[in-house]
Coordinates of C-alpha atoms and ligand atoms in Angstrom, one line a residue:
M1070 CA 15.5 10.6 10.6
A1071 CA 13.8 8.5 8.6
L1072 CA 12.1 11.0 6.7
I1073 CA 15.2 12.8 5.5
S1074 CA 16.9 9.3 4.2
L1075 CA 14.1 7.7 2.6
S1076 CA 13.5 11.5 0.9
L1077 CA 16.9 11.8 -0.2
R1078 CA 17.7 7.7 -1.2
H1079 CA 15.4 8.6 -4.0
A1080 CA 15.8 12.1 -4.4
K1081 CA 19.1 11.6 -6.0
K1082 CA 17.8 10.5 -9.1
Y1083 CA 16.0 13.5 -9.6
W1084 CA 18.8 16.2 -9.3
T1085 CA 18.7 17.9 -11.7
F1086 CA 14.8 18.5 -11.2
I1087 CA 15.7 19.7 -8.1
A1088 CA 19.0 22.0 -8.8
A1089 CA 16.5 23.5 -11.6
V1090 CA 13.9 24.4 -9.1
L1091 CA 16.1 25.7 -6.5
V1092 CA 17.8 27.9 -9.6
L1093 CA 14.3 29.1 -10.7
Q1094 CA 12.9 29.8 -7.1
L1095 CA 16.1 31.8 -6.4
L1096 CA 15.4 33.8 -9.7
S1097 CA 11.2 34.4 -8.9
T1098 CA 12.1 35.4 -5.1
I1099 CA 15.1 38.0 -6.3
A1100 CA 12.1 39.0 -9.2
A1101 CA 9.2 39.2 -6.8
L1102 CA 11.7 41.4 -4.1
W1103 CA 13.4 44.4 -6.9
L1104 CA 9.7 44.7 -7.8
P1105 CA 8.5 47.3 -5.2
S1106 CA 12.1 49.3 -5.1
L1107 CA 11.3 50.0 -8.7
N1108 CA 7.9 51.1 -8.0
A1109 CA 9.6 52.9 -5.2
Q1110 CA 11.5 54.7 -8.2
I1111 CA 8.4 55.5 -10.4
I1112 CA 6.5 57.6 -7.8
D1113 CA 9.4 59.3 -6.0
R1114 CA 11.9 60.0 -9.3
G1115 CA 9.1 59.5 -12.0
I1116 CA 5.7 60.9 -11.1
A1117 CA 7.4 63.3 -8.3
R1118 CA 9.4 65.1 -11.2
G1119 CA 6.7 64.4 -14.1
D1120 CA 9.5 61.9 -16.0
T1121 CA 7.4 60.2 -18.3
D1122 CA 10.3 59.0 -20.0
F1123 CA 11.4 57.2 -16.6
I1124 CA 8.3 56.6 -16.0
W1125 CA 7.7 54.3 -19.4
S1126 CA 11.5 53.2 -19.3
T1127 CA 11.5 51.5 -15.8
G1128 CA 7.7 50.2 -15.9
G1129 CA 9.0 48.4 -19.2
V1130 CA 11.7 47.0 -17.2
M1131 CA 9.3 45.7 -14.4
L1132 CA 6.8 44.4 -16.7
L1133 CA 9.6 42.4 -18.0
I1134 CA 10.8 41.3 -14.4
S1135 CA 6.8 40.4 -14.1
L1136 CA 6.6 38.1 -16.2
G1137 CA 9.8 36.6 -16.0
Q1138 CA 9.1 36.0 -12.5
V1139 CA 5.7 34.5 -13.4
A1140 CA 7.6 32.7 -16.1
T1141 CA 9.6 31.0 -13.3
A1142 CA 7.5 30.4 -10.6
V1143 CA 5.8 28.2 -13.0
A1144 CA 8.5 26.2 -14.0
A1145 CA 10.0 25.8 -10.6
V1146 CA 6.5 24.4 -9.5
Y1147 CA 6.3 21.9 -12.8
F1148 CA 9.8 20.7 -11.8
G1149 CA 9.1 20.7 -8.2
A1150 CA 5.9 18.7 -9.0
R1151 CA 8.7 16.1 -11.4
A1152 CA 10.8 15.6 -8.6
S1153 CA 8.2 15.2 -5.7
M1154 CA 5.9 12.4 -8.1
G1155 CA 9.3 10.9 -8.8
V1156 CA 10.1 10.5 -5.4
G1157 CA 6.5 8.9 -4.5
R1158 CA 6.8 6.5 -7.7
D1159 CA 9.8 4.9 -6.0
L1160 CA 8.7 5.2 -2.7
R1161 CA 5.7 3.3 -3.6
R1162 CA 7.5 0.5 -5.8
E1163 CA 10.1 -0.1 -2.6
V1164 CA 7.4 -0.6 -0.6
Y1165 CA 5.2 -2.6 -2.9
R1166 CA 8.6 -5.1 -4.0
K1167 CA 8.8 -5.4 -0.4
V1168 CA 5.3 -6.4 0.4
D1169 CA 5.6 -8.6 -2.5
S1170 CA 8.9 -10.3 -1.0
L1171 CA 7.5 -10.6 2.6
S1172 CA 6.4 -14.0 3.8
T1173 CA 2.7 -15.0 4.9
L1174 CA 3.8 -14.7 8.4
E1175 CA 5.1 -11.4 8.0
A1176 CA 2.5 -9.9 6.2
T1177 CA -0.3 -11.5 8.8
K1178 CA 1.9 -9.8 11.0
F1179 CA 1.7 -6.6 9.5
G1180 CA -2.2 -6.8 8.3
A1181 CA -3.4 -5.9 4.7
G1182 CA -4.7 -2.2 6.0
T1183 CA -1.8 -1.1 7.9
L1184 CA 0.8 -2.4 4.3
I1185 CA -1.9 -0.5 2.0
T1186 CA -2.1 3.1 3.5
R1187 CA 2.1 2.2 4.3
G1188 CA 2.1 2.1 0.4
T1189 CA -0.4 4.9 -0.4
N1190 CA -1.4 7.5 2.2
D1191 CA 1.6 7.7 3.9
V1192 CA 3.8 7.6 0.8
Q1193 CA 1.2 10.8 -0.7
Q1194 CA 2.3 12.3 2.8
I1195 CA 6.2 12.5 2.2
Q1196 CA 5.5 13.7 -1.7
M1197 CA 3.5 16.7 -0.5
L1198 CA 6.1 17.7 2.4
I1199 CA 8.4 17.2 -0.6
L1200 CA 6.9 19.3 -3.0
M1201 CA 6.6 21.7 -0.6
T1202 CA 10.2 21.8 0.6
L1203 CA 11.2 22.7 -2.7
N1204 CA 8.7 25.2 -3.6
F1205 CA 9.4 27.0 0.0
M1206 CA 12.6 26.2 1.3
V1207 CA 14.2 28.2 -0.9
S1208 CA 12.0 31.3 -1.3
A1209 CA 10.8 31.2 2.0
P1210 CA 14.2 32.3 3.3
I1211 CA 15.4 33.9 0.8
M1212 CA 12.1 36.4 0.9
A1213 CA 12.2 36.9 4.3
I1214 CA 15.5 37.8 5.0
G1215 CA 16.0 39.4 1.3
G1216 CA 12.8 41.6 2.3
I1217 CA 14.1 42.9 5.5
I1218 CA 17.3 44.2 4.1
M1219 CA 15.3 45.4 1.0
A1220 CA 12.8 47.4 3.6
L1221 CA 15.7 48.8 5.7
R1222 CA 17.1 50.5 2.4
E1223 CA 14.1 51.7 2.0
D1224 CA 13.5 53.5 5.2
A1225 CA 15.6 52.4 8.4
G1226 CA 14.3 54.0 10.5
M1227 CA 11.2 52.0 10.8
S1228 CA 13.0 48.7 11.0
W1229 CA 11.2 48.2 14.2
L1230 CA 7.8 47.6 12.6
V1231 CA 9.3 45.0 10.6
W1232 CA 10.9 42.9 14.1
A1233 CA 7.6 43.6 15.7
S1234 CA 5.2 42.7 13.9
V1235 CA 7.2 39.3 12.3
A1236 CA 7.6 38.7 16.1
V1237 CA 3.7 38.9 16.6
L1238 CA 3.2 36.7 13.8
A1239 CA 5.6 34.5 14.0
V1240 CA 4.4 33.9 17.9
I1241 CA 0.6 33.5 16.8
V1242 CA 1.0 31.2 14.2
G1243 CA 3.4 28.7 15.9
F1244 CA 0.9 29.0 19.1
L1245 CA -1.8 28.1 16.7
V1246 CA 0.0 25.2 15.1
W1247 CA 0.9 24.0 18.7
L1248 CA -2.3 24.0 19.0
L1249 CA -3.2 21.6 15.8
L1250 CA -0.3 19.1 16.0
P1251 CA -2.2 16.9 18.5
L1252 CA -5.1 17.3 16.4
F1253 CA -3.5 16.7 13.2
R1254 CA -1.9 12.8 15.0
K1255 CA -5.4 12.3 16.8
M1256 CA -6.9 12.8 13.2
Q1257 CA -4.8 9.9 11.5
D1258 CA -5.0 7.5 14.2
R1259 CA -8.9 8.0 13.7
V1260 CA -9.4 7.8 10.0
D1261 CA -6.9 4.4 10.3
A1262 CA -9.9 3.9 12.5
I1263 CA -12.9 4.3 10.7
N1264 CA -11.3 2.7 7.5
G1265 CA -10.6 -0.6 9.7
V1266 CA -14.6 -0.5 10.5
L1267 CA -15.6 0.3 6.9
R1268 CA -13.4 -2.4 5.5
E1269 CA -14.0 -5.1 8.1
Q1270 CA -18.1 -4.3 7.5
I1271 CA -17.8 -4.2 4.0
M1272 CA -16.0 -7.7 3.9
G1273 CA -18.2 -9.3 6.1
I1274 CA -21.4 -7.6 4.5
R1275 CA -23.0 -11.3 4.5
V1276 CA -22.2 -12.5 7.7
V1277 CA -23.7 -8.8 9.1
R1278 CA -27.0 -9.5 7.2
A1279 CA -27.4 -13.3 8.3
F1280 CA -26.9 -12.6 12.2
V1281 CA -29.0 -9.4 11.5
R1282 CA -26.0 -7.3 13.1
E1283 CA -26.6 -3.9 11.4
N1284 CA -28.0 -2.2 14.2
F1285 CA -24.8 -3.1 16.2
E1286 CA -22.7 -2.0 13.1
V1287 CA -24.2 0.7 12.7
E1288 CA -23.9 2.6 16.0
R1289 CA -19.9 1.1 15.5
Y1290 CA -19.7 3.0 12.8
R1291 CA -21.3 5.8 14.0
V1292 CA -18.6 5.9 17.0
A1293 CA -15.8 6.1 15.1
N1294 CA -17.5 8.6 12.6
R1295 CA -18.1 10.7 15.2
N1296 CA -15.0 10.5 16.6
I1297 CA -12.9 11.6 13.3
T1298 CA -15.8 14.7 13.2
D1299 CA -15.1 15.6 16.6
V1300 CA -11.6 16.0 15.8
S1301 CA -12.3 17.6 12.1
V1302 CA -14.3 20.5 14.3
K1303 CA -11.9 21.0 16.3
V1304 CA -9.5 21.5 13.4
G1305 CA -11.7 23.6 11.6
N1306 CA -12.4 25.9 14.4
I1307 CA -8.9 26.9 14.6
F1308 CA -8.2 27.2 11.1
V1309 CA -11.2 29.7 11.6
L1310 CA -9.5 31.4 14.2
M1311 CA -6.2 31.7 12.1
F1312 CA -7.2 33.3 8.7
P1313 CA -8.8 36.5 10.2
I1314 CA -6.0 36.6 13.5
I1315 CA -3.4 36.5 10.4
M1316 CA -5.1 39.3 8.2
M1317 CA -5.6 41.5 11.6
V1318 CA -1.8 41.5 12.0
L1319 CA -1.2 42.1 8.3
H1320 CA -3.8 44.6 8.2
V1321 CA -2.7 46.6 11.7
A1322 CA 0.8 46.4 10.3
T1323 CA 0.0 48.1 7.1
G1324 CA -1.9 50.6 9.7
A1325 CA 1.0 51.4 11.5
V1326 CA 3.5 52.0 8.8
L1327 CA 1.1 54.3 7.1
W1328 CA 0.7 55.8 10.4
F1329 CA 4.3 56.7 11.2
G1330 CA 5.2 56.7 7.7
G1331 CA 3.3 59.6 7.0
H1332 CA 4.3 61.5 9.5
R1333 CA 7.8 60.8 8.6
V1334 CA 7.2 61.7 5.0
D1335 CA 5.7 65.1 6.4
Q1336 CA 9.0 65.4 8.3
G1337 CA 10.9 64.8 5.3
L1338 CA 12.7 61.7 6.4
V1339 CA 11.6 59.5 3.6
E1340 CA 9.7 59.5 0.3
V1341 CA 5.8 58.3 -0.6
G1342 CA 7.5 55.3 -3.2
S1343 CA 9.9 54.3 -0.3
L1344 CA 7.3 54.2 2.1
T1345 CA 5.0 52.0 -0.5
A1346 CA 8.0 50.0 -1.1
F1347 CA 8.5 49.3 2.6
L1348 CA 5.0 48.6 2.9
Q1349 CA 5.3 45.8 0.6
Y1350 CA 8.6 44.5 1.8
L1351 CA 6.4 43.7 5.1
L1352 CA 3.6 42.1 3.6
Q1353 CA 6.5 40.0 1.8
I1354 CA 8.7 38.9 4.9
L1355 CA 5.0 38.4 6.7
V1356 CA 3.9 35.9 3.5
A1357 CA 7.2 34.3 4.0
V1358 CA 6.9 34.1 7.7
M1359 CA 3.5 32.6 7.5
M1360 CA 5.1 29.9 4.9
G1361 CA 7.9 28.9 7.2
V1362 CA 5.6 28.2 10.0
F1363 CA 3.2 26.4 7.8
M1364 CA 5.7 24.2 6.5
T1365 CA 7.2 23.1 9.5
M1366 CA 3.4 22.1 11.0
M1367 CA 3.5 19.6 7.9
I1368 CA 7.0 17.9 9.0
P1369 CA 5.4 15.6 12.1
R1370 CA 3.0 14.0 10.2
A1371 CA 5.5 13.5 7.4
V1372 CA 7.6 12.3 10.0
V1373 CA 5.2 9.4 11.4
C1374 CA 4.8 8.3 7.6
A1375 CA 8.2 7.9 6.5
E1376 CA 8.8 6.1 10.3
R1377 CA 6.2 3.6 9.3
I1378 CA 7.4 3.0 5.7
R1379 CA 10.7 2.7 7.0
E1380 CA 9.2 0.3 9.9
L1381 CA 8.5 -1.7 6.8
L1382 CA 11.2 -1.2 4.0
D1383 CA 13.8 -2.5 7.6
T1384 CA 11.5 -6.1 8.0
S1385 CA 13.7 -8.1 5.9
S1386 CA 12.0 -10.6 4.6
S1387 CA 12.6 -14.2 6.2
L1388 CA 11.6 -15.6 2.8
T1389 CA 14.6 -15.5 0.4
F1390 CA 14.7 -17.5 -3.1
P1391 CA 18.4 -17.7 -4.8
E1392 CA 18.5 -15.3 -7.4
T1393 CA 19.6 -17.3 -10.5
A1394 CA 19.2 -21.0 -10.8
T1395 CA 22.0 -23.5 -9.3
E1396 CA 19.4 -26.7 -9.7
P1397 CA 17.9 -28.4 -12.3
T1398 CA 14.3 -27.3 -12.7
P1399 CA 12.4 -30.4 -11.2
A1400 CA 11.4 -32.7 -14.1
A1401 CA 9.9 -36.0 -12.9
G1402 CA 8.4 -34.0 -9.2
R1403 CA 9.0 -36.8 -6.9
V1404 CA 8.3 -35.1 -3.3
V1405 CA 10.3 -35.7 -0.3
F1406 CA 9.5 -34.6 3.1
D1407 CA 12.1 -35.9 5.1
R1408 CA 11.5 -35.2 9.3
V1409 CA 9.5 -31.9 8.5
T1410 CA 8.6 -29.9 11.9
F1411 CA 7.1 -26.6 11.6
G1412 CA 5.5 -24.2 14.5
F1413 CA 4.4 -20.7 14.2
P1414 CA 6.7 -18.4 16.1
G1415 CA 6.0 -17.8 19.5
A1416 CA 3.2 -20.6 19.7
E1417 CA 4.2 -23.5 22.4
K1418 CA 3.5 -26.5 20.0
P1419 CA 4.8 -27.3 16.4
V1420 CA 1.8 -27.3 13.7
V1421 CA 3.8 -30.1 11.9
K1422 CA 5.6 -32.7 13.3
D1423 CA 8.8 -34.9 12.0
V1424 CA 6.9 -35.6 9.0
S1425 CA 8.2 -37.7 6.7
F1426 CA 6.8 -38.9 3.6
I1427 CA 7.5 -39.6 -0.7
A1428 CA 4.8 -38.5 -3.1
E1429 CA 5.9 -40.4 -6.5
P1430 CA 5.2 -38.9 -9.8
G1431 CA 2.3 -40.7 -11.5
Q1432 CA 0.8 -41.5 -8.0
T1433 CA -2.1 -40.0 -6.0
T1434 CA -0.6 -39.2 -2.1
A1435 CA -3.5 -38.2 0.4
I1436 CA -3.8 -36.4 3.5
I1437 CA -6.9 -36.8 5.2
G1438 CA -7.4 -35.7 9.2
S1439 CA -9.4 -33.9 11.0
T1440 CA -10.3 -29.8 11.0
G1441 CA -7.1 -27.9 12.4
A1442 CA -4.5 -31.4 11.9
G1443 CA -2.1 -29.4 9.7
K1444 CA -3.3 -30.9 6.0
T1445 CA -3.0 -26.6 5.0
I1446 CA -0.1 -25.9 6.8
L1447 CA 1.7 -29.3 4.8
L1448 CA 1.2 -28.1 1.5
N1449 CA 1.7 -24.5 2.2
L1450 CA 5.2 -26.2 3.1
V1451 CA 5.9 -27.0 -0.2
L1452 CA 5.6 -23.9 -2.0
R1453 CA 7.9 -21.9 0.7
L1454 CA 4.5 -20.0 1.5
Y1455 CA 5.7 -21.0 5.4
D1456 CA 9.4 -22.3 5.7
M1457 CA 9.7 -25.1 8.0
Q1458 CA 12.0 -25.1 11.1
D1459 CA 13.4 -28.5 10.7
G1460 CA 14.0 -31.0 8.2
S1461 CA 14.1 -30.9 4.3
I1462 CA 11.5 -30.9 1.4
T1463 CA 13.0 -31.9 -1.8
I1464 CA 11.7 -32.1 -5.4
D1465 CA 13.9 -34.3 -7.6
G1466 CA 16.4 -34.5 -4.8
S1467 CA 16.4 -30.6 -4.9
P1468 CA 15.7 -28.7 -2.1
V1469 CA 12.8 -26.1 -2.1
S1470 CA 14.6 -23.3 -0.8
A1471 CA 17.4 -23.8 -3.7
L1472 CA 15.2 -23.6 -6.3
T1473 CA 14.3 -19.6 -7.9
R1474 CA 10.9 -18.2 -7.4
E1475 CA 10.4 -19.2 -11.0
Q1476 CA 11.2 -22.7 -10.9
L1477 CA 9.2 -23.3 -7.7
A1478 CA 6.0 -21.8 -9.5
K1479 CA 6.7 -23.8 -12.7
A1480 CA 7.0 -26.8 -10.7
V1481 CA 4.5 -26.7 -8.3
S1482 CA 0.6 -25.8 -8.4
L1483 CA -1.8 -25.3 -5.6
V1484 CA -5.1 -25.3 -5.5
P1485 CA -5.8 -23.2 -2.2
Q1486 CA -8.5 -24.7 0.1
R1487 CA -10.2 -20.7 -0.2
P1488 CA -9.8 -20.1 -4.2
Y1489 CA -9.2 -16.9 -4.7
L1490 CA -10.1 -15.4 -8.3
F1491 CA -8.0 -11.8 -9.6
S1492 CA -10.3 -9.6 -11.9
G1493 CA -10.3 -9.8 -15.1
T1494 CA -12.1 -12.9 -17.2
I1495 CA -12.6 -16.3 -16.7
A1496 CA -9.8 -16.6 -19.3
S1497 CA -6.8 -14.1 -18.0
N1498 CA -7.7 -16.6 -14.7
L1499 CA -6.9 -19.5 -16.0
R1500 CA -3.7 -18.5 -18.2
F1501 CA -2.4 -17.3 -14.7
G1502 CA 0.3 -19.9 -14.5
R1503 CA 0.5 -20.3 -18.2
S1504 CA -0.1 -17.2 -19.7
E1505 CA 0.2 -18.7 -23.5
A1506 CA -2.3 -21.5 -23.2
S1507 CA -4.3 -21.8 -26.1
D1508 CA -7.9 -21.7 -25.9
E1509 CA -8.3 -25.2 -26.4
E1510 CA -6.3 -25.9 -23.5
L1511 CA -8.2 -23.7 -21.5
W1512 CA -11.6 -26.0 -22.9
E1513 CA -9.8 -29.2 -21.6
A1514 CA -8.8 -28.1 -18.5
L1515 CA -12.4 -26.9 -17.7
R1516 CA -13.7 -30.1 -18.8
V1517 CA -11.1 -31.9 -16.6
A1518 CA -12.1 -30.2 -13.2
Q1519 CA -15.9 -30.0 -14.7
G1520 CA -16.5 -26.7 -15.3
D1521 CA -17.2 -26.4 -18.8
D1522 CA -20.9 -26.6 -19.0
F1523 CA -21.2 -23.6 -16.6
V1524 CA -18.3 -21.8 -18.1
R1525 CA -20.4 -22.7 -21.6
A1526 CA -23.4 -21.3 -20.1
K1527 CA -22.1 -18.1 -19.9
E1528 CA -22.9 -15.2 -22.0
R1529 CA -19.1 -14.4 -23.3
Q1530 CA -17.8 -17.9 -22.5
L1531 CA -14.2 -17.5 -21.4
D1532 CA -14.0 -13.4 -22.0
E1533 CA -16.9 -13.6 -19.0
P1534 CA -15.8 -10.9 -16.7
I1535 CA -15.2 -12.0 -13.2
S1536 CA -14.7 -9.9 -9.9
Q1537 CA -12.2 -9.1 -7.7
G1538 CA -12.2 -12.3 -5.1
G1539 CA -13.9 -14.1 -8.1
T1540 CA -17.4 -13.3 -6.1
S1541 CA -19.4 -13.4 -9.4
V1542 CA -19.0 -17.2 -9.3
S1543 CA -20.4 -19.1 -7.0
G1544 CA -18.7 -21.3 -4.4
G1545 CA -18.9 -24.3 -6.1
Q1546 CA -17.6 -22.8 -9.3
R1547 CA -14.7 -20.8 -7.9
Q1548 CA -13.4 -24.1 -7.0
R1549 CA -13.5 -25.9 -10.5
L1550 CA -12.0 -22.6 -11.6
S1551 CA -9.2 -22.7 -9.6
I1552 CA -8.5 -26.5 -10.2
A1553 CA -8.4 -25.7 -13.8
R1554 CA -6.1 -22.6 -13.5
A1555 CA -3.5 -25.0 -12.0
L1556 CA -4.3 -28.0 -14.9
V1557 CA -3.4 -25.3 -17.5
A1558 CA 0.1 -24.3 -15.8
K1559 CA 0.8 -28.5 -16.5
P1560 CA 3.4 -28.4 -13.8
R1561 CA 5.0 -31.6 -12.2
V1562 CA 3.3 -31.5 -8.8
Y1563 CA 0.0 -30.9 -8.3
L1564 CA -1.4 -29.9 -4.7
F1565 CA -5.2 -29.8 -4.2
D1566 CA -6.4 -28.7 -0.6
D1567 CA -9.4 -29.7 -0.2
S1568 CA -10.6 -29.1 -3.4
F1569 CA -13.1 -31.5 -3.7
S1570 CA -15.4 -30.4 -0.6
A1571 CA -17.6 -28.1 -2.8
L1572 CA -18.6 -30.8 -5.1
D1573 CA -21.5 -33.2 -5.1
V1574 CA -20.0 -36.8 -5.1
A1575 CA -21.2 -37.7 -8.6
T1576 CA -18.9 -34.4 -10.0
D1577 CA -16.3 -35.4 -7.4
A1578 CA -16.6 -38.9 -8.8
R1579 CA -16.0 -37.5 -12.6
L1580 CA -13.4 -35.1 -11.5
R1581 CA -11.3 -37.9 -10.2
A1582 CA -11.8 -40.2 -13.1
A1583 CA -10.7 -37.6 -15.8
L1584 CA -7.7 -36.6 -13.2
P1585 CA -4.9 -39.2 -13.6
E1586 CA -5.4 -39.1 -17.6
A1587 CA -5.0 -35.2 -17.5
T1588 CA -2.7 -35.4 -14.7
R1589 CA -0.8 -38.1 -16.0
G1590 CA 3.4 -38.6 -14.9
A1591 CA 2.5 -35.7 -12.2
T1592 CA 2.2 -36.3 -8.7
R1593 CA -0.6 -35.6 -6.7
I1594 CA -1.0 -34.9 -3.5
I1595 CA -4.8 -34.2 -2.4
V1596 CA -6.6 -33.1 1.2
A1597 CA -9.5 -34.6 1.5
Q1598 CA -12.3 -34.8 3.8
R1599 CA -14.5 -37.8 2.5
V1600 CA -12.8 -40.7 2.4
S1601 CA -14.9 -41.2 -0.6
T1602 CA -12.6 -39.1 -2.8
I1603 CA -9.3 -40.5 -1.6
T1604 CA -10.3 -44.6 -1.6
E1605 CA -8.1 -45.3 -5.0
A1606 CA -5.0 -43.1 -4.1
D1607 CA -1.6 -44.8 -4.0
Q1608 CA -0.8 -43.8 -0.3
I1609 CA -3.2 -42.5 2.2
L1610 CA -1.6 -40.4 5.0
V1611 CA -3.7 -39.8 8.5
V1612 CA -2.6 -36.9 10.1
E1613 CA -3.7 -36.0 13.4
G1614 CA -2.1 -33.4 15.6
G1615 CA 0.9 -32.6 12.9
E1616 CA 2.0 -35.6 12.8
I1617 CA 1.7 -38.7 10.6
V1618 CA -0.2 -41.6 12.8
G1619 CA -1.1 -43.6 9.7
R1620 CA -0.2 -44.6 6.0
G1621 CA -0.8 -46.9 3.6
T1622 CA -3.6 -47.7 1.7
H1623 CA -7.5 -47.7 2.1
E1624 CA -7.5 -50.9 2.6
Q1625 CA -4.5 -51.2 4.5
L1626 CA -5.5 -48.5 7.0
L1627 CA -9.1 -49.8 6.8
A1628 CA -7.5 -52.8 8.7
T1629 CA -5.4 -51.5 11.0
N1630 CA -5.6 -47.9 11.6
D1631 CA -7.8 -46.6 14.3
V1632 CA -7.8 -42.8 13.8
Y1633 CA -8.9 -43.7 9.8
Q1634 CA -11.5 -46.6 11.4
E1635 CA -12.9 -43.9 13.1
I1636 CA -12.9 -41.5 10.1
V1637 CA -14.5 -44.2 8.2
R1638 CA -17.1 -44.5 10.8
S1639 CA -18.5 -41.2 11.1
Q1640 CA -18.5 -40.5 7.8
L1641 CA -20.6 -43.8 7.4
E1642 CA -22.8 -42.4 9.9
E1643 CA -23.5 -39.2 8.4
A1644 CA -24.6 -41.0 5.0
E1645 CA -26.9 -42.6 6.8
A1646 CA -28.5 -40.1 8.9
A1647 CA -29.2 -38.3 5.8
Ligands
DCP2757 N1 -2.7 -22.6 12.8 C1 -2.3 -20.9 12.9 N2 -2.1 -19.9 12.6 C2 -2.5 -19.8 11.0 C3 -2.8 -21.3 10.8 C4 -2.8 -22.6 11.3 O1 -2.1 -21.1 13.7 N3 -2.0 -18.5 9.9 C5 -2.9 -23.3 13.2 C6 -3.7 -23.7 13.6 C7 -4.0 -25.6 13.5 C8 -2.6 -25.5 12.8 O2 -2.2 -24.8 12.9 O3 -4.1 -26.2 14.6 C9 -3.0 -26.2 11.4 O4 -3.6 -25.5 10.7 P1 -4.2 -25.7 9.2 O5 -4.7 -25.3 8.3 O6 -3.0 -26.8 8.5 O7 -5.4 -27.3 9.2 P2 -6.3 -27.8 8.4 O8 -5.9 -27.7 7.1 O9 -5.6 -29.1 8.8 O10 -7.4 -28.2 8.8 P3 -8.8 -27.9 8.0 O11 -9.2 -29.6 7.7 O12 -10.1 -27.2 8.7 O13 -8.7 -27.4 6.5
MG2758 MG1 -7.1 -27.0 5.8

């Protein structure tokens, strides 16, 4: 069902191509069916009676029909390819858009691996099936039925031979396909498995090396590899059997036609030409039956793929943005959390509980707390990477859920805890949030982010290539580029998630000194590990277990807040020990 609805939905757009394929296939099949009977006429009327003119004229017609058949067949394949590739492209686009619209929660639920497979391999299977269907759906049945009619016209007396060989071939091929199907399904699973293992190992290669786990991982890969080899060998064995068996059926059928037909020619029941034509029709019929059975073999695999795609497309994203702007784009950047509560679905306790605070434009709001306290989630809620269950977050009075995607992106920039860069150049990454930024602006942002020195040391400076994920620069450099990227965007609200931890204390201090000037008037919310990073903040929020357990300036908290005192004390001890 999913297969049909998915293919048809997009196939509508290509109905001209599809119609062309069907017509061309019809013509080509008719031509193919015509040829043997003309051939028979040449033998029986031309050669037998020595009628050279007839041979020439019929031969000419045959040549034209053959050329026509080749031309229509080629054109049919061309249009078939256009239509099926078009459907594939549209499906891929739809899958991509859906993946793009999923919230963080839904995307994590599926997992990156299967999302990628669904958008590529699964779509490809459907695309293949459409191509095969278009090419054989019309031609195979017409070829089979037409072939039977034509064969009987040539010699009705041997009809039993047609039925018998079709039945034998169908049973044999059907049996082999029945053996193959479960193997194909297993193969698909094992391809998934080996991809999964390989993906994980490549991503974690450094960890594997660091913990000297190569042997264990090699063994894991070996098992996955052997599993897929086993099933592939089984499939191969059946294919090895399949072709000789099919050829044997064809040859036995040919022999039978010649044997029984020969006697009938002797008895004068049928002419030699008709017998030749009969044989050709029989072969055409058998080939058509074979194609039909092979095609049914492809369907189950495509059905599985279609169901996987359907499941993804049917996942309605919980994250919806308004289409058109109804609220003004925030111009000041006053962020207000009002009794915000968020928990992961299925989890017992919320990870953010009843959080209320106001971050004023031009001020720095710092958030500090132990690991797992919920700091990252708090920042992500502003950008709607997660949607809260209760309470509200507003920017300049507009609820974040009422802002369009563009408005939100323009108003807020996040420097994530784990910075991510895209393949391209330093400049292309920095211009991510504002493509029209000038080179001077990029250098200025780099200067504030304390990254200008290392970029200047690069051979190609701003045009220095960056590899996928940003793995060609160090962790600290990635963090600085990520900070610079946010600065270039010039939003109203900056969210720094633990963005200074990879910086040494002196660099951290220089950055903090430069930041207020560079982000003047904007709201800064900074998650920090080090107390020294936030001593000058206008307000500090101490978060513990998803709740705010203290707020105030550094001095106020130092005097009154137990949790804050504890954090300060532990960091002082660390500093002394070092
Ligand atoms: N959590 C979860 N599933 C996720 C992310 C987080 O269940 N995909 C839980 C684990 C934590 C809690 O949410 O207990 C808060 O996570 P945060 O990432 O917000 O924690 P912090 O940012 O405060 O911690 P850190 O300082 O380590 O970054
Ligand atoms: Mg965090």
